Short mmCIF file of C-alpha atoms in Angstrom, two decimals:
data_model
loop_
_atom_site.label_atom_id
_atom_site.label_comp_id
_atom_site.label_asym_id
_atom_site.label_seq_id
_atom_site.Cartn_x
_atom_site.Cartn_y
_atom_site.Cartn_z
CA UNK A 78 10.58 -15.44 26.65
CA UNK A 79 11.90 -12.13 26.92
CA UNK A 80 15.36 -13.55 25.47
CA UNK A 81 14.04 -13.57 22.13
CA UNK A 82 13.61 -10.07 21.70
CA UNK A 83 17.47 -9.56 21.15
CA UNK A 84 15.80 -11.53 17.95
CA UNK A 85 14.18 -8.78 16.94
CA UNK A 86 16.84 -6.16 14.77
CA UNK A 87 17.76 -2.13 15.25
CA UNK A 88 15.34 -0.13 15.99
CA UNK A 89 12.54 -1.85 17.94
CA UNK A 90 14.97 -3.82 20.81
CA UNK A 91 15.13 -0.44 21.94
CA UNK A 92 11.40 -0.47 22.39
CA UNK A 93 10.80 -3.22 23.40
CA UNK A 94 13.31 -3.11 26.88
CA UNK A 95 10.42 -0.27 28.08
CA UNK A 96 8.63 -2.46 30.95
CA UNK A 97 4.91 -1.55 29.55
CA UNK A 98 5.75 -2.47 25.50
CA UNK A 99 7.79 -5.55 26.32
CA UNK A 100 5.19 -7.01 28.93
CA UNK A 101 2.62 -6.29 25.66
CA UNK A 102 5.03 -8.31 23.03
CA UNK A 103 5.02 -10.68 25.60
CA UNK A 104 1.49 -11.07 25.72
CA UNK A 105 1.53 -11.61 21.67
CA UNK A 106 4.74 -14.04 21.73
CA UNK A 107 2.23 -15.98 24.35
CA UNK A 108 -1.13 -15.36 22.88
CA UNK A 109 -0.61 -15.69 19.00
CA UNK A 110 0.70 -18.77 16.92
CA UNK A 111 3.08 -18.38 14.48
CA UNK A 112 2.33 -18.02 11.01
CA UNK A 113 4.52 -20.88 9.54
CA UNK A 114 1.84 -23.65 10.70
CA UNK A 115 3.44 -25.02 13.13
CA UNK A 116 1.25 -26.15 16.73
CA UNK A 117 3.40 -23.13 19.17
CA UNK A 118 2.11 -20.30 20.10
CA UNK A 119 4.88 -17.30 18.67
CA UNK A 120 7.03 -17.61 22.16
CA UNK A 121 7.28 -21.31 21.78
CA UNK A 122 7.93 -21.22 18.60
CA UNK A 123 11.02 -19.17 18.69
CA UNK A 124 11.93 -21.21 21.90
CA UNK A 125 11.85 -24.73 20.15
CA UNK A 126 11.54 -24.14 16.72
CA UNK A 127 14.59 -22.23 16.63
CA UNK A 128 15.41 -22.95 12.76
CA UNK A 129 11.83 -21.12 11.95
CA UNK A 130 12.21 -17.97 9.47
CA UNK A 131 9.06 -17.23 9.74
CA UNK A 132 8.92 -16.82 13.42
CA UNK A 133 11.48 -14.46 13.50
CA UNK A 134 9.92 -12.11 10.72
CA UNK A 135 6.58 -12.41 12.94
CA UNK A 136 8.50 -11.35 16.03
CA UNK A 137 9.89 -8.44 14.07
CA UNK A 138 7.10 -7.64 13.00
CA UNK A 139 5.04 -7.81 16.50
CA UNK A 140 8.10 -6.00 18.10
CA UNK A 141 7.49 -2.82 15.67
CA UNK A 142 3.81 -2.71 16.33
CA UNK A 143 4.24 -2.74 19.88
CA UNK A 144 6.90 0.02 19.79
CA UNK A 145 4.50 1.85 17.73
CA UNK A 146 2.07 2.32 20.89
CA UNK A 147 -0.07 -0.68 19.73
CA UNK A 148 -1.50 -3.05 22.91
CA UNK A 149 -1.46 -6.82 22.36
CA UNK A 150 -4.93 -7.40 21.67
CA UNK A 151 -4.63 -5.09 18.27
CA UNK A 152 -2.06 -6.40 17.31
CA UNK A 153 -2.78 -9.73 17.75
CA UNK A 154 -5.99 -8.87 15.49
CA UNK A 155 -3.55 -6.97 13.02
CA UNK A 156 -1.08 -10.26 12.94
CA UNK A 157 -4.00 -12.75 12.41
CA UNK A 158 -6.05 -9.93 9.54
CA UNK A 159 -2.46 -9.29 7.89
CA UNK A 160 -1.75 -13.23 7.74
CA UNK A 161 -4.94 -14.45 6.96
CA UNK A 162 -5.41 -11.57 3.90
CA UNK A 163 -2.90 -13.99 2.05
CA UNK A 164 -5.11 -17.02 1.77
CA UNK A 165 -8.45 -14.54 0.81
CA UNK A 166 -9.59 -13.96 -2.38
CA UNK A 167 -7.46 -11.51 -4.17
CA UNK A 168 -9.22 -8.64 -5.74
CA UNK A 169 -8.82 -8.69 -9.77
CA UNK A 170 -7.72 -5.12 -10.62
CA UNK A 171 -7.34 -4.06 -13.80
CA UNK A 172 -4.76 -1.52 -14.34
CA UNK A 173 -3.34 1.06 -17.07
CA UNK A 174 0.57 0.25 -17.92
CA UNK A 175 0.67 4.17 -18.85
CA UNK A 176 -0.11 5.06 -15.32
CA UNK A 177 2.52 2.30 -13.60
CA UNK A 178 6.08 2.17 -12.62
CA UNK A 179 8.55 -0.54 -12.83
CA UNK A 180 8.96 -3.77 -14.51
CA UNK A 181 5.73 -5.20 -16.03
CA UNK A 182 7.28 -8.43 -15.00
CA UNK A 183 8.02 -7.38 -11.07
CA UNK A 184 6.48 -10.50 -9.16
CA UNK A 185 5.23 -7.72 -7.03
CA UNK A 186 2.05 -5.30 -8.27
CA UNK A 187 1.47 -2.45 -5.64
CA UNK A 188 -1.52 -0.53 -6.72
CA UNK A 189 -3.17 2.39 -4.72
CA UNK A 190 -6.62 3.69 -5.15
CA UNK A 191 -6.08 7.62 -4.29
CA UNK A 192 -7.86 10.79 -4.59
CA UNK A 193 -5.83 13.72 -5.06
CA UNK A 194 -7.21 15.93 -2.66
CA UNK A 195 -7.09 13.33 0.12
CA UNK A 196 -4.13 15.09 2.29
CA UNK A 197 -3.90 11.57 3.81
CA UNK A 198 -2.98 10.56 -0.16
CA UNK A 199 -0.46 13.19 0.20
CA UNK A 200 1.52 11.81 2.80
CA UNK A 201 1.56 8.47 1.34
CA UNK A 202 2.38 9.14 -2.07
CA UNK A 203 6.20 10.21 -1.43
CA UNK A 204 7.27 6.50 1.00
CA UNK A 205 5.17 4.79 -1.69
CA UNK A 206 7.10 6.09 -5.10
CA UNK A 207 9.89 6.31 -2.54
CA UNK A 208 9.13 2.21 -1.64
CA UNK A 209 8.65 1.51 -5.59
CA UNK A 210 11.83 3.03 -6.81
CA UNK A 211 14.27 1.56 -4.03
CA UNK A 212 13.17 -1.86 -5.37
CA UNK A 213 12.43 -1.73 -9.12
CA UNK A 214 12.81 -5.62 -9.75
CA UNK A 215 10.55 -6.60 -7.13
CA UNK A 216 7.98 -3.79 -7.14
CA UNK A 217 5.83 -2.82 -10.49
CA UNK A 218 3.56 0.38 -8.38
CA UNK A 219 0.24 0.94 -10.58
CA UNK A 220 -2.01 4.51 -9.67
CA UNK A 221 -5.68 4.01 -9.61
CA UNK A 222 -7.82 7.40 -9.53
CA UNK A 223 -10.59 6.79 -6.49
CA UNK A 224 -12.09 10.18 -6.61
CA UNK A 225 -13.95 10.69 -3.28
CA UNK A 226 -17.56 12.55 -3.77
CA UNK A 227 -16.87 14.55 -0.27
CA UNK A 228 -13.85 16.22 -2.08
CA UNK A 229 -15.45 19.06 -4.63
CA UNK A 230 -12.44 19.09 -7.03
CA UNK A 231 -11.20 15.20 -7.18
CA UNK A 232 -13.43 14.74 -10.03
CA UNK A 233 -12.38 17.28 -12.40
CA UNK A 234 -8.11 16.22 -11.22
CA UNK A 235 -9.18 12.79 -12.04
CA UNK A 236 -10.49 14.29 -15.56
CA UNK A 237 -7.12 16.04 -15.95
CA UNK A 238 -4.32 13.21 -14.96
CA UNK A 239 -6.69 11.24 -17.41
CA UNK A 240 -5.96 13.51 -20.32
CA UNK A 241 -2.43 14.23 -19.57
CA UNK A 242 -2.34 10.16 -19.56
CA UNK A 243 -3.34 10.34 -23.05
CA UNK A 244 -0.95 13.34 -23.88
CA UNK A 245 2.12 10.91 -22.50
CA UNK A 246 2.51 13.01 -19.41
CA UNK A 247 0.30 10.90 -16.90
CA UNK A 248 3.04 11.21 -13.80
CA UNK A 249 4.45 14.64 -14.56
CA UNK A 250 0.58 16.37 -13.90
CA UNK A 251 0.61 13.75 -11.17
CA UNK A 252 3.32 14.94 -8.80
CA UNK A 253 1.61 18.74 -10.55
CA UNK A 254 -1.54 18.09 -8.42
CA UNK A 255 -0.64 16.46 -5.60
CA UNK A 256 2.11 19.69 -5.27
CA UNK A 257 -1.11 21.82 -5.52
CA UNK A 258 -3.83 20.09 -3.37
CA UNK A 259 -4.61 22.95 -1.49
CA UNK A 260 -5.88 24.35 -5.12
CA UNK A 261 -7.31 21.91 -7.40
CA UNK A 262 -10.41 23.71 -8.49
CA UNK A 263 -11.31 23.56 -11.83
CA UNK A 264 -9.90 26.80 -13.07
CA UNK A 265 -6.45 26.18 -11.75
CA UNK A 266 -5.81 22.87 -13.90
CA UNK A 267 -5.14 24.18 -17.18
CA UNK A 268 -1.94 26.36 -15.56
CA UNK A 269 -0.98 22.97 -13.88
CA UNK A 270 -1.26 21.56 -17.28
CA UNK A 271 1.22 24.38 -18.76
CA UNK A 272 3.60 23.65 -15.72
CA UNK A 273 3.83 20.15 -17.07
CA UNK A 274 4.74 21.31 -21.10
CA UNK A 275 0.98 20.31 -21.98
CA UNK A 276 -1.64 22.75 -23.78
CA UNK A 277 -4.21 24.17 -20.98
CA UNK A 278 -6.52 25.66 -23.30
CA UNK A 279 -7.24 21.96 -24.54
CA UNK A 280 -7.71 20.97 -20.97
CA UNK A 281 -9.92 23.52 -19.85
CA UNK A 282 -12.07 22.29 -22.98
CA UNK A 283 -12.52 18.66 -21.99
CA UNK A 284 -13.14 19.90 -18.58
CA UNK A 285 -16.32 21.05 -19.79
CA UNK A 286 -17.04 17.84 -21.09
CA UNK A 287 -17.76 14.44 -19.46
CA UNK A 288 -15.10 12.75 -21.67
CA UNK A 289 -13.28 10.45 -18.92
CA UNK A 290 -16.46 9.55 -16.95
CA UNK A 291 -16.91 6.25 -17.92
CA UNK A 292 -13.24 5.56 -17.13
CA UNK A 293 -13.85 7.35 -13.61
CA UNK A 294 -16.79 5.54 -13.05
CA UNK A 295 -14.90 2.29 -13.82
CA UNK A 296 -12.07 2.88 -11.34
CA UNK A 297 -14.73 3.76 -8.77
CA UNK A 298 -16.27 -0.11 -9.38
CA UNK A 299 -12.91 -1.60 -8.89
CA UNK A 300 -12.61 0.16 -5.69
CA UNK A 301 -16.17 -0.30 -4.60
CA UNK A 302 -15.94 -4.47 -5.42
CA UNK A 303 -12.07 -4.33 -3.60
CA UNK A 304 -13.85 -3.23 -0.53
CA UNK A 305 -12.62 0.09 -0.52
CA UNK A 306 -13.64 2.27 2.22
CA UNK A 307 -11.22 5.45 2.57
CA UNK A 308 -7.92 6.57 0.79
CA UNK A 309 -5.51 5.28 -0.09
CA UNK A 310 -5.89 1.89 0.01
CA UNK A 311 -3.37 -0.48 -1.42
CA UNK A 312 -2.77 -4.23 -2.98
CA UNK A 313 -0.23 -6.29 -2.69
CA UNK A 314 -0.81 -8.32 -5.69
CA UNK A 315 -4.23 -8.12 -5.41
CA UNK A 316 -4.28 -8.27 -1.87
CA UNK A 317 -5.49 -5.63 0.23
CA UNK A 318 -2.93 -4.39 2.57
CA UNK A 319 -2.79 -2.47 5.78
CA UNK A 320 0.01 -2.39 8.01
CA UNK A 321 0.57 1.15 7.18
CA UNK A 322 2.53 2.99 5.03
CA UNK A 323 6.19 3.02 6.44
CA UNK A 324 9.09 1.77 4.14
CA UNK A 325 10.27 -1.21 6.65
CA UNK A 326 6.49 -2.79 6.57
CA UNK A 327 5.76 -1.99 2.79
CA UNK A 328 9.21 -4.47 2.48
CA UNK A 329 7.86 -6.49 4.82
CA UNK A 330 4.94 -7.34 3.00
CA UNK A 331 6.77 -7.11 -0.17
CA UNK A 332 8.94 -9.91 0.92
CA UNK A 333 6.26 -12.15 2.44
CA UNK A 334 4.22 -11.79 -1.41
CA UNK A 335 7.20 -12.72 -2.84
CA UNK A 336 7.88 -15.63 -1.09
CA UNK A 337 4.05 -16.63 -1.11
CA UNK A 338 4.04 -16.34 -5.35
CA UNK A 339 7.20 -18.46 -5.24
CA UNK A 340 5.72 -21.28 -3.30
CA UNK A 341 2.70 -21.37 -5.53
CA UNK A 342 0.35 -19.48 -2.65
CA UNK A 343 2.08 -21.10 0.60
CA UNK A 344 4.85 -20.02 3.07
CA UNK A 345 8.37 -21.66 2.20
CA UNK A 346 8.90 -24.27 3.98
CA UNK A 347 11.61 -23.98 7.27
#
């Protein structure tokens, strides 16, 4: 058993040779079956299905959680929730091509409900755009506002990346208010909106208006029949994703949707 994690790649071998973590991704390679179908548990799998992809991805992938701090039993439940999200209903989002990036055609549609005065939307947004721009042929990454009602100004930035949509602008007064979270109060938008070449006068003026909330309102019932329950919170093609938002699991997942649209909604066979 504990031969196969020399299977498992830089970076998590390393953590996985600590006594405690590799007695946990022992417990998973014991405990959990592998994801291509077949009747072994993980462990066996590797053991006697040794021409199995997928068991080596799912080993990879167990190995990382479990260097992460994560005990078997979670991430057993994360394994079977992440692999079992790919045969649930996807969730039909509707999104703006103005406020995407990447190739319409990308077999690959990462979409993120976020509110811009959610600091945990902060952190994400840079290994997200960072994610989407490192593969632009696979990846097509779509913003979705999801202004939260326990953040006083997400409302009124929602209004504002709305207009500056409409004005051609829609990711420059992004990146403007998530570089100013700290202030996004309605009388500090129209400067943002001269920071980003647009007229602030004109957006102080719809400001006082309720000229986007239909929109809003709409994004919000996308969320709300997604599931959403906190930001961000991110699709995969539809499919709601949560492994967490580092670049080696984003491509993880990236790869696995990829491979699951290519085989007409099954794993490839090994």
């Amino acid at each position: 058993m504990l031969a196969a994690v020399t299977l498992l790649g830089a970076g998590c071998t390393k953590s996985a040779e600590i006594p405690a973590a590799r007695r946990e991704l022992a417990t998973v390679f014991s405990d959990e079956f592998c994801y291509c179908g077949c009747p072994h548990a993980l462990g066996a799998c590797l053991k006697q299905h040794t021409g199995c992809k997928h068991a080596k991805r799912m080993a990879r992938l167990s190995a990382r959680m479990v260097s992460e701090g994560g005990p078997a039993s979670e991430v057993i439940v994360a394994l079977s929730k992440y692999y079992g999200s790919f045969r649930e209903p996807r969730a039909p989002l509707k999104v703006d091509p103005r406020m995407c990036q990447g190739d319409a055609n990308a077999p690959v549609t990462v979409t993120e409900f976020s509110d811009f005065e959610c600091p945990f939307c902060g952190k994400a947004r840079p290994i997200l755009e960072g994610f989407a721009k490192k593969h632009p042929t696979e990846v097509r990454f779509c913003y979705l506002p999801f202004p939260l009602s326990i953040h006083a100004n997400a409302i009124p930035a929602a209004q504002a990346v709305l207009w500056a949509r409409d004005q051609g602008k829609f990711w420059q007064m992004h990146d403007a208010l998530f570089g100013q979270q700290e202030n996004l109060k309605k009388e500090a938008l129209p400067a943002l909106a001269k920071s980003v070449g647009l007229d602030g006068d004109k957006l102080a003026a719809v400001l006082k208006t309720e000229k986007y909330k239909d929109e809003i309102d709409g994004f919000l019932a996308q969320g709300r029949m997604a599931a959403i329950n906190a930001t961000p919170s991110v699709f995969f093609n539809g499919r709601a994703y949560d492994l967490g938002f580092q670049e080696g699991l984003l491509e993880h997942s990236m790869e696995d949707e990829v491979e699951w649209r290519a085989n007409n909604n099954a794993w490839a066979a090994d």
